[in-house]
GROMACS .gro file of C-alpha atoms in nm:
model
  427
    1MET     CA    1   0.006   0.002  -0.005
    2ASP     CA    2   0.160   0.323  -0.109
    3SER     CA    3   0.199   0.609   0.147
    4GLU     CA    4  -0.067   0.842  -0.030
    5LEU     CA    5  -0.336   0.574   0.011
    6TYR     CA    6  -0.228   0.486   0.369
    7ASN     CA    7  -0.253   0.858   0.467
    8ALA     CA    8  -0.581   0.906   0.297
    9ALA     CA    9  -0.716   0.603   0.490
   10ILE     CA   10  -0.597   0.748   0.814
   11LYS     CA   11  -0.777   1.077   0.743
   12GLY     CA   12  -1.109   0.876   0.699
   13LEU     CA   13  -1.138   0.779   0.335
   14SER     CA   14  -1.277   1.122   0.263
   15ASN     CA   15  -1.113   1.152  -0.086
   16ARG     CA   16  -1.290   0.880  -0.278
   17ASN     CA   17  -1.097   0.949  -0.593
   18LEU     CA   18  -0.806   0.757  -0.453
   19PHE     CA   19  -0.997   0.448  -0.425
   20GLY     CA   20  -1.058   0.272  -0.739
   21ASN     CA   21  -0.971  -0.093  -0.758
   22VAL     CA   22  -0.836  -0.148  -0.402
   23ASP     CA   23  -0.944  -0.521  -0.367
   24ASN     CA   24  -0.594  -0.654  -0.314
   25ILE     CA   25  -0.430  -0.357  -0.142
   26ARG     CA   26  -0.316  -0.445   0.202
   27SER     CA   27  -0.053  -0.314   0.453
   28ARG     CA   28   0.261  -0.512   0.463
   29GLY     CA   29   0.280  -0.557   0.834
   30GLN     CA   30  -0.049  -0.660   0.964
   31ASN     CA   31  -0.232  -0.720   0.636
   32ASN     CA   32  -0.478  -0.437   0.713
   33THR     CA   33  -0.713  -0.307   0.462
   34ILE     CA   34  -0.781   0.063   0.420
   35LEU     CA   35  -1.100   0.018   0.609
   36HIS     CA   36  -0.891  -0.126   0.908
   37ILE     CA   37  -0.666   0.187   0.896
   38ALA     CA   38  -0.952   0.426   0.886
   39ALA     CA   39  -1.109   0.241   1.169
   40LYS     CA   40  -0.786   0.251   1.373
   41SER     CA   41  -0.758   0.637   1.330
   42GLY     CA   42  -1.117   0.691   1.428
   43LYS     CA   43  -1.190   0.926   1.139
   44LEU     CA   44  -1.393   0.706   0.911
   45ARG     CA   45  -1.664   0.889   0.725
   46ARG     CA   46  -1.994   0.740   0.669
   47LEU     CA   47  -2.014   0.506   0.364
   48ARG     CA   48  -2.269   0.512   0.095
   49GLU     CA   49  -2.471   0.203   0.051
   50ASP     CA   50  -2.331   0.141  -0.297
   51ASP     CA   51  -1.961   0.212  -0.178
   52ASN     CA   52  -1.707  -0.041  -0.306
   53LEU     CA   53  -1.559  -0.039   0.030
   54LEU     CA   54  -1.838  -0.206   0.206
   55PRO     CA   55  -1.719  -0.577   0.158
   56PHE     CA   56  -1.419  -0.467   0.357
   57LEU     CA   57  -1.638  -0.465   0.675
   58TYR     CA   58  -1.575  -0.839   0.701
   59ASP     CA   59  -1.204  -0.864   0.596
   60GLN     CA   60  -0.969  -0.976   0.868
   61ASN     CA   61  -0.599  -0.889   0.935
   62ASN     CA   62  -0.313  -1.105   1.058
   63GLU     CA   63  -0.476  -1.106   1.415
   64GLY     CA   64  -0.813  -1.197   1.271
   65ASN     CA   65  -0.951  -0.850   1.352
   66THR     CA   66  -1.226  -0.685   1.144
   67PRO     CA   67  -1.240  -0.311   1.123
   68LEU     CA   68  -1.501  -0.333   1.390
   69HIS     CA   69  -1.252  -0.506   1.625
   70THR     CA   70  -1.003  -0.241   1.555
   71ALA     CA   71  -1.245   0.044   1.619
   72ALA     CA   72  -1.381  -0.110   1.945
   73LYS     CA   73  -1.039  -0.180   2.074
   74SER     CA   74  -0.929   0.183   2.016
   75GLY     CA   75  -1.260   0.316   2.169
   76HIS     CA   76  -1.370   0.511   1.856
   77LEU     CA   77  -1.742   0.538   1.925
   78GLU     CA   78  -1.844   0.704   1.619
   79THR     CA   79  -1.651   0.479   1.391
   80VAL     CA   80  -1.808   0.183   1.569
   81ARG     CA   81  -2.156   0.343   1.526
   82ILE     CA   82  -2.087   0.378   1.139
   83LEU     CA   83  -1.956   0.017   1.101
   84VAL     CA   84  -2.253  -0.128   1.295
   85GLU     CA   85  -2.514   0.075   1.095
   86MET     CA   86  -2.352  -0.026   0.764
   87ALA     CA   87  -2.343  -0.389   0.875
   88ARG     CA   88  -2.719  -0.406   0.925
   89LYS     CA   89  -2.770  -0.413   0.558
   90THR     CA   90  -2.453  -0.592   0.439
   91ASP     CA   91  -2.486  -0.867   0.688
   92VAL     CA   92  -2.798  -0.996   0.485
   93GLU     CA   93  -2.618  -0.952   0.162
   94GLN     CA   94  -2.292  -1.112   0.279
   95ASN     CA   95  -2.476  -1.385   0.482
   96LYS     CA   96  -2.260  -1.281   0.774
   97ARG     CA   97  -2.277  -1.137   1.120
   98LEU     CA   98  -2.018  -0.859   1.165
   99LEU     CA   99  -2.086  -0.810   1.547
  100THR     CA  100  -2.049  -1.196   1.612
  101MET     CA  101  -1.725  -1.241   1.414
  102LYS     CA  102  -1.438  -1.351   1.608
  103ASN     CA  103  -1.058  -1.299   1.578
  104ASN     CA  104  -0.773  -1.540   1.624
  105GLU     CA  105  -0.817  -1.522   2.008
  106LYS     CA  106  -1.195  -1.581   1.952
  107ASP     CA  107  -1.268  -1.238   2.068
  108THR     CA  108  -1.569  -1.039   1.939
  109ALA     CA  109  -1.560  -0.673   1.911
  110LEU     CA  110  -1.755  -0.657   2.243
  111HIS     CA  111  -1.465  -0.850   2.407
  112GLU     CA  112  -1.224  -0.594   2.286
  113ALA     CA  113  -1.434  -0.296   2.404
  114VAL     CA  114  -1.457  -0.462   2.743
  115ARG     CA  115  -1.087  -0.540   2.761
  116HIS     CA  116  -0.990  -0.190   2.709
  117ASN     CA  117  -1.274  -0.039   2.938
  118HIS     CA  118  -1.461   0.154   2.666
  119LEU     CA  119  -1.798   0.178   2.833
  120GLU     CA  120  -1.972   0.381   2.574
  121VAL     CA  121  -1.869   0.131   2.294
  122VAL     CA  122  -1.986  -0.151   2.512
  123LYS     CA  123  -2.327   0.038   2.558
  124LEU     CA  124  -2.362   0.074   2.187
  125LEU     CA  125  -2.277  -0.284   2.096
  126ILE     CA  126  -2.510  -0.418   2.394
  127LYS     CA  127  -2.797  -0.207   2.259
  128GLU     CA  128  -2.744  -0.341   1.910
  129ASP     CA  129  -2.728  -0.696   2.022
  130PRO     CA  130  -2.766  -0.804   2.381
  131ASP     CA  131  -2.685  -1.161   2.315
  132LEU     CA  132  -2.320  -1.059   2.228
  133ALA     CA  133  -2.268  -1.085   2.609
  134SER     CA  134  -2.342  -1.458   2.585
  135ILE     CA  135  -2.038  -1.529   2.371
  136VAL     CA  136  -1.725  -1.656   2.531
  137ASN     CA  137  -1.371  -1.623   2.370
  138GLY     CA  138  -1.085  -1.869   2.334
  139GLU     CA  139  -0.983  -1.832   2.694
  140GLY     CA  140  -1.342  -1.917   2.791
  141ASP     CA  141  -1.406  -1.574   2.919
  142SER     CA  142  -1.743  -1.399   2.877
  143PRO     CA  143  -1.743  -1.019   2.840
  144LEU     CA  144  -1.905  -1.001   3.192
  145PHE     CA  145  -1.613  -1.208   3.351
  146MET     CA  146  -1.358  -1.004   3.166
  147ALA     CA  147  -1.503  -0.682   3.303
  148ALA     CA  148  -1.526  -0.809   3.669
  149ASP     CA  149  -1.173  -0.966   3.644
  150ARG     CA  150  -1.028  -0.623   3.555
  151CYS     CA  151  -1.248  -0.452   3.809
  152PHE     CA  152  -1.424  -0.251   3.534
  153HIS     CA  153  -1.737  -0.228   3.744
  154GLN     CA  154  -1.926   0.027   3.541
  155VAL     CA  155  -1.889  -0.197   3.228
  156ALA     CA  156  -1.981  -0.510   3.430
  157SER     CA  157  -2.282  -0.347   3.598
  158HIS     CA  158  -2.413  -0.229   3.235
  159ILE     CA  159  -2.374  -0.588   3.103
  160LEU     CA  160  -2.567  -0.728   3.414
  161ASP     CA  161  -2.848  -0.467   3.377
  162ASN     CA  162  -2.882  -0.471   2.987
  163ALA     CA  163  -2.791  -0.827   2.863
  164PRO     CA  164  -3.028  -1.068   3.044
  165ASN     CA  165  -2.884  -1.369   2.862
  166CYS     CA  166  -2.521  -1.280   2.956
  167SER     CA  167  -2.279  -1.555   3.022
  168TYR     CA  168  -2.136  -1.570   3.373
  169GLN     CA  169  -1.852  -1.801   3.261
  170GLY     CA  170  -1.480  -1.759   3.259
  171ARG     CA  171  -1.142  -1.933   3.213
  172ASN     CA  172  -1.048  -2.250   3.418
  173GLY     CA  173  -1.401  -2.330   3.487
  174MET     CA  174  -1.479  -2.010   3.689
  175ASN     CA  175  -1.780  -1.794   3.682
  176ILE     CA  176  -1.849  -1.433   3.768
  177LEU     CA  177  -1.874  -1.501   4.144
  178HIS     CA  178  -1.521  -1.670   4.153
  179VAL     CA  179  -1.368  -1.357   4.005
  180ALA     CA  180  -1.575  -1.109   4.202
  181ALA     CA  181  -1.447  -1.287   4.514
  182ILE     CA  182  -1.100  -1.293   4.397
  183ARG     CA  183  -1.098  -0.924   4.312
  184SER     CA  184  -1.272  -0.826   4.636
  185LYS     CA  185  -0.942  -0.782   4.828
  186ARG     CA  186  -0.964  -0.466   5.004
  187ARG     CA  187  -0.675  -0.222   4.933
  188PRO     CA  188  -0.585   0.136   5.045
  189VAL     CA  189  -0.706   0.395   4.792
  190PRO     CA  190  -0.657   0.775   4.800
  191LEU     CA  191  -0.901   1.012   4.968
  192THR     CA  192  -1.123   1.245   4.750
  193TRP     CA  193  -1.029   1.624   4.756
  194GLU     CA  194  -1.362   1.697   4.957
  195GLU     CA  195  -1.242   1.450   5.216
  196CYS     CA  196  -0.900   1.597   5.226
  197ASP     CA  197  -1.051   1.952   5.275
  198SER     CA  198  -1.278   1.842   5.556
  199LEU     CA  199  -1.010   1.664   5.741
  200TRP     CA  200  -0.752   1.932   5.705
  201SER     CA  201  -0.755   2.035   6.060
  202VAL     CA  202  -0.712   1.665   6.180
  203ARG     CA  203  -0.417   1.644   5.947
  204ILE     CA  204  -0.245   1.954   6.109
  205ILE     CA  205  -0.300   1.808   6.459
  206LEU     CA  206  -0.173   1.447   6.355
  207ASP     CA  207   0.107   1.601   6.154
  208TYR     CA  208   0.230   1.755   6.482
  209LEU     CA  209   0.178   1.460   6.701
  210LEU     CA  210   0.292   1.169   6.478
  211GLY     CA  211   0.537   1.318   6.222
  212ARG     CA  212   0.494   1.378   5.847
  213THR     CA  213   0.586   1.053   5.699
  214ILE     CA  214   0.325   0.834   5.903
  215VAL     CA  215   0.052   1.098   5.859
  216ARG     CA  216   0.101   1.118   5.482
  217ARG     CA  217   0.034   0.750   5.455
  218LEU     CA  218  -0.259   0.770   5.696
  219PHE     CA  219  -0.406   1.069   5.534
  220TRP     CA  220  -0.380   0.991   5.162
  221SER     CA  221  -0.516   0.625   5.189
  222ARG     CA  222  -0.859   0.483   5.270
  223ILE     CA  223  -0.880   0.182   5.483
  224LEU     CA  224  -1.104  -0.022   5.275
  225ASP     CA  225  -1.232  -0.025   4.919
  226ASN     CA  226  -1.599  -0.129   4.952
  227LYS     CA  227  -1.673  -0.098   4.585
  228LYS     CA  228  -1.522  -0.444   4.511
  229THR     CA  229  -1.726  -0.621   4.785
  230GLY     CA  230  -2.044  -0.421   4.686
  231PHE     CA  231  -1.998  -0.548   4.321
  232GLY     CA  232  -1.982  -0.910   4.454
  233LEU     CA  233  -2.278  -0.867   4.653
  234ARG     CA  234  -2.471  -0.715   4.356
  235VAL     CA  235  -2.380  -0.995   4.131
  236LEU     CA  236  -2.487  -1.240   4.412
  237LYS     CA  237  -2.844  -1.098   4.385
  238LYS     CA  238  -2.856  -1.169   4.020
  239VAL     CA  239  -2.734  -1.520   3.995
  240GLN     CA  240  -2.878  -1.866   4.059
  241ASP     CA  241  -2.752  -2.073   4.358
  242LEU     CA  242  -2.604  -2.327   4.124
  243THR     CA  243  -2.342  -2.052   4.018
  244LEU     CA  244  -2.248  -2.024   4.383
  245GLU     CA  245  -2.198  -2.395   4.408
  246GLN     CA  246  -1.986  -2.441   4.094
  247ALA     CA  247  -1.646  -2.545   4.136
  248ASP     CA  248  -1.364  -2.438   3.898
  249ASP     CA  249  -1.098  -2.663   3.754
  250PHE     CA  250  -0.919  -2.668   4.077
  251GLY     CA  251  -1.212  -2.759   4.291
  252TRP     CA  252  -1.248  -2.399   4.432
  253THR     CA  253  -1.598  -2.265   4.483
  254PRO     CA  254  -1.649  -1.872   4.512
  255LEU     CA  255  -1.672  -1.946   4.899
  256HIS     CA  256  -1.315  -2.085   4.882
  257TYR     CA  257  -1.186  -1.763   4.714
  258ALA     CA  258  -1.370  -1.538   4.944
  259ALA     CA  259  -1.222  -1.737   5.239
  260HIS     CA  260  -0.871  -1.719   5.084
  261ILE     CA  261  -0.896  -1.339   5.024
  262GLY     CA  262  -1.038  -1.292   5.389
  263ASN     CA  263  -1.359  -1.099   5.288
  264GLU     CA  264  -1.599  -1.212   5.578
  265GLU     CA  265  -1.879  -0.993   5.433
  266LEU     CA  266  -1.879  -1.203   5.108
  267VAL     CA  267  -1.842  -1.524   5.297
  268GLU     CA  268  -2.137  -1.441   5.521
  269GLN     CA  269  -2.359  -1.349   5.224
  270PHE     CA  270  -2.247  -1.660   5.022
  271LEU     CA  271  -2.344  -1.881   5.321
  272LYS     CA  272  -2.684  -1.709   5.344
  273LYS     CA  273  -2.758  -1.732   4.967
  274GLY     CA  274  -2.598  -2.083   4.908
  275ARG     CA  275  -2.737  -2.431   4.987
  276LYS     CA  276  -2.651  -2.600   5.319
  277SER     CA  277  -2.396  -2.808   5.149
  278LEU     CA  278  -2.181  -2.512   5.037
  279PRO     CA  279  -1.937  -2.504   5.339
  280PHE     CA  280  -1.875  -2.865   5.292
  281ALA     CA  281  -1.734  -2.821   4.925
  282ARG     CA  282  -1.376  -2.925   4.907
  283ASN     CA  283  -1.116  -2.846   4.653
  284LYS     CA  284  -0.886  -3.106   4.471
  285GLU     CA  285  -0.661  -3.101   4.782
  286GLY     CA  286  -0.952  -3.176   5.005
  287MET     CA  287  -0.957  -2.835   5.166
  288SER     CA  288  -1.282  -2.671   5.271
  289ALA     CA  289  -1.337  -2.297   5.299
  290LEU     CA  290  -1.238  -2.332   5.670
  291HIS     CA  291  -0.900  -2.495   5.594
  292ILE     CA  292  -0.819  -2.221   5.365
  293ALA     CA  293  -0.919  -1.948   5.602
  294ALA     CA  294  -0.714  -2.113   5.879
  295LYS     CA  295  -0.423  -2.131   5.634
  296LYS     CA  296  -0.444  -1.749   5.581
  297GLY     CA  297  -0.515  -1.682   5.932
  298HIS     CA  298  -0.859  -1.500   5.860
  299ASN     CA  299  -1.011  -1.517   6.195
  300ALA     CA  300  -1.326  -1.333   6.101
  301VAL     CA  301  -1.380  -1.575   5.821
  302ILE     CA  302  -1.326  -1.874   6.051
  303LYS     CA  303  -1.577  -1.745   6.294
  304ALA     CA  304  -1.824  -1.686   6.020
  305LEU     CA  305  -1.793  -2.032   5.896
  306MET     CA  306  -1.810  -2.196   6.236
  307GLU     CA  307  -2.123  -1.991   6.346
  308SER     CA  308  -2.290  -2.069   6.025
  309CYS     CA  309  -2.215  -2.443   6.031
  310PRO     CA  310  -2.027  -2.563   6.335
  311GLU     CA  311  -1.991  -2.919   6.204
  312VAL     CA  312  -1.760  -2.799   5.913
  313CYS     CA  313  -1.487  -2.833   6.162
  314GLU     CA  314  -1.492  -3.194   6.125
  315LEU     CA  315  -1.377  -3.205   5.752
  316LEU     CA  316  -1.042  -3.331   5.675
  317ASP     CA  317  -0.827  -3.268   5.377
  318ASN     CA  318  -0.650  -3.527   5.155
  319ASN     CA  319  -0.379  -3.560   5.418
  320GLY     CA  320  -0.630  -3.622   5.690
  321GLN     CA  321  -0.568  -3.291   5.846
  322THR     CA  322  -0.807  -3.069   6.035
  323ALA     CA  323  -0.827  -2.690   6.008
  324LEU     CA  324  -0.624  -2.684   6.339
  325HIS     CA  325  -0.344  -2.882   6.162
  326ILE     CA  326  -0.335  -2.618   5.894
  327ALA     CA  327  -0.345  -2.323   6.117
  328VAL     CA  328  -0.042  -2.463   6.315
  329GLU     CA  329   0.150  -2.567   5.999
  330SER     CA  330   0.093  -2.211   5.856
  331ARG     CA  331   0.204  -2.051   6.191
  332LYS     CA  332  -0.128  -1.858   6.240
  333GLU     CA  333  -0.120  -1.817   6.623
  334MET     CA  334  -0.454  -1.636   6.642
  335ALA     CA  335  -0.629  -1.888   6.446
  336VAL     CA  336  -0.485  -2.159   6.680
  337LYS     CA  337  -0.608  -1.986   6.977
  338PHE     CA  338  -0.959  -1.937   6.827
  339PHE     CA  339  -0.973  -2.322   6.773
  340LEU     CA  340  -0.873  -2.406   7.117
  341LYS     CA  341  -1.070  -2.151   7.315
  342GLN     CA  342  -1.367  -2.044   7.124
  343ALA     CA  343  -1.471  -2.319   6.883
  344MET     CA  344  -1.663  -2.553   7.119
  345ALA     CA  345  -1.723  -2.791   6.828
  346PHE     CA  346  -1.358  -2.843   6.776
  347GLN     CA  347  -1.288  -2.964   7.136
  348ASP     CA  348  -1.294  -3.334   7.053
  349LEU     CA  349  -1.067  -3.288   6.736
  350ILE     CA  350  -0.775  -3.109   6.899
  351ASN     CA  351  -0.574  -3.438   6.939
  352LEU     CA  352  -0.686  -3.587   6.603
  353LYS     CA  353  -0.413  -3.764   6.410
  354ASP     CA  354  -0.362  -3.699   6.028
  355ASN     CA  355  -0.258  -3.964   5.782
  356LYS     CA  356   0.080  -3.972   5.914
  357GLY     CA  357  -0.029  -4.005   6.272
  358ASN     CA  358   0.076  -3.660   6.359
  359THR     CA  359  -0.143  -3.442   6.601
  360ALA     CA  360  -0.135  -3.061   6.568
  361LEU     CA  361   0.132  -3.071   6.837
  362HIS     CA  362   0.359  -3.289   6.628
  363VAL     CA  363   0.298  -3.039   6.346
  364ALA     CA  364   0.409  -2.750   6.573
  365ALA     CA  365   0.719  -2.932   6.658
  366THR     CA  366   0.793  -3.012   6.295
  367VAL     CA  367   0.754  -2.635   6.190
  368GLY     CA  368   0.947  -2.509   6.499
  369ASP     CA  369   0.709  -2.244   6.610
  370PHE     CA  370   0.800  -2.151   6.958
  371GLN     CA  371   0.480  -1.946   7.052
  372ILE     CA  372   0.236  -2.216   6.913
  373LEU     CA  373   0.429  -2.495   7.088
  374ARG     CA  374   0.385  -2.293   7.406
  375ILE     CA  375   0.003  -2.249   7.353
  376LEU     CA  376  -0.046  -2.619   7.279
  377THR     CA  377   0.179  -2.752   7.558
  378LYS     CA  378   0.006  -2.527   7.815
  379ASP     CA  379  -0.338  -2.661   7.723
  380SER     CA  380  -0.439  -2.949   7.958
  381ARG     CA  381  -0.643  -3.107   7.686
  382ILE     CA  382  -0.357  -3.168   7.448
  383ASP     CA  383  -0.207  -3.514   7.458
  384LYS     CA  384   0.168  -3.448   7.493
  385GLY     CA  385   0.253  -3.820   7.482
  386ALA     CA  386   0.090  -3.891   7.136
  387THR     CA  387   0.309  -4.084   6.888
  388ASN     CA  388   0.291  -4.076   6.523
  389LYS     CA  389   0.330  -4.358   6.280
  390ASP     CA  390   0.706  -4.315   6.323
  391LYS     CA  391   0.658  -4.374   6.698
  392LYS     CA  392   0.766  -4.031   6.772
  393THR     CA  393   0.631  -3.782   7.043
  394PHE     CA  394   0.640  -3.397   6.961
  395VAL     CA  395   0.967  -3.387   7.179
  396ASP     CA  396   1.130  -3.666   6.968
  397ILE     CA  397   1.068  -3.442   6.661
  398ILE     CA  398   1.221  -3.146   6.829
  399LEU     CA  399   1.535  -3.348   6.943
  400SER     CA  400   1.575  -3.516   6.606
  401ASN     CA  401   1.602  -3.189   6.422
  402LYS     CA  402   1.963  -3.179   6.309
  403GLU     CA  403   1.948  -2.824   6.230
  404LEU     CA  404   1.877  -2.722   6.596
  405GLU     CA  405   2.179  -2.591   6.779
  406ASP     CA  406   2.240  -2.679   7.158
  407THR     CA  407   2.129  -2.314   7.240
  408GLU     CA  408   1.795  -2.376   7.070
  409ILE     CA  409   1.729  -2.708   7.224
  410SER     CA  410   1.804  -2.535   7.579
  411LEU     CA  411   1.552  -2.263   7.482
  412TYR     CA  412   1.290  -2.529   7.399
  413SER     CA  413   1.366  -2.689   7.733
  414GLN     CA  414   1.301  -2.362   7.909
  415LEU     CA  415   0.986  -2.309   7.721
  416LEU     CA  416   0.845  -2.674   7.764
  417GLY     CA  417   0.962  -2.735   8.094
  418GLN     CA  418   0.958  -3.114   8.198
  419HIS     CA  419   0.791  -3.218   7.881
  420ILE     CA  420   1.149  -3.245   7.723
  421LEU     CA  421   1.235  -3.525   7.988
  422ARG     CA  422   0.897  -3.678   8.026
  423TRP     CA  423   0.804  -3.744   7.676
  424SER     CA  424   1.127  -3.787   7.509
  425HIS     CA  425   1.217  -4.136   7.366
  426PHE     CA  426   1.573  -4.029   7.338
  427SER     CA  427   1.622  -3.960   7.701
   0.00000   0.00000   0.00000
């Protein structure tokens, strides 16, 4: 394609005298037609119904993109509008559907508009054909899933409200609730100028009391971002219970992800909305939401799960471990204290052995956590003399640790008192 023709295409194809027989004229790099180039520039002029450029509406470049893909990706609203209007007639003549055409990644123009957060283009395409939101791409992502995954909540909300047949599905067997839970992690965000102005006097006082560096961090950050949680709750009202029960390719339900993130509000709402079997769902490692919350040390989530379904504490993972085993292994001291002191349903499980015969106390000795060892050994209900399948007590595990120095063993002795002598098979 010569430079004069290329530049004319960039300017929107206004000079029709340059476009005689252009059937085989393509750019050398991406194999774009002149209509692709005009769409990329965003300066496309409205085409006449008898225009010889109309067949280019359906031509695809090396990436499989039509001019509509190109315009949607760039966010050129008027260009998208022109292409959509022209396709209404030519679709019938060409026996094709421009809006549903997919590129090499199986993306439609709507996927491209969503990916780049072009809300107005999304609105136009959804209005033209709401069922576009039911199409998934090569990754398995629906437009709604893509928007939620990128935290484009305005785009996602528009799809939810205006595309009744939209797909909830996403990659790896996930659905919209999985990704809403994953992206619900609360992060600090800047205060608005209005909030800054109203808190100016507070800042002056704190600046004096605490020092400028700490105050600046406190002042310019919010504590929580509630928009992400709010979106998840809004989605929850729209979907069916089955979506909440759906496990992804790794066996994780939305509840697993909410527990992993530590969003107790979502956890509570999922438990209210879901079936009674929801807390008992286990992933491919056999871990329930309670196991995952224990591993991450999210006490508020642990409490919510235990209050909603006390018997969930009886679940074991594929290694035969309780949530207490997992909390100890992950060195989550506060979770360990919760299971020992507050979770009454857990009382008969504190000495339960896993597949290797290890109690939580054995696990504490293995990971070498002083504080958790102290907590467990001071609890009169803990069986300090329990042996695992290797015939070892927790003290045997401590003393058999070749990486421990004599000073460390001495420190263990001080912490554990007579347990070192009483329960050691090496003594």
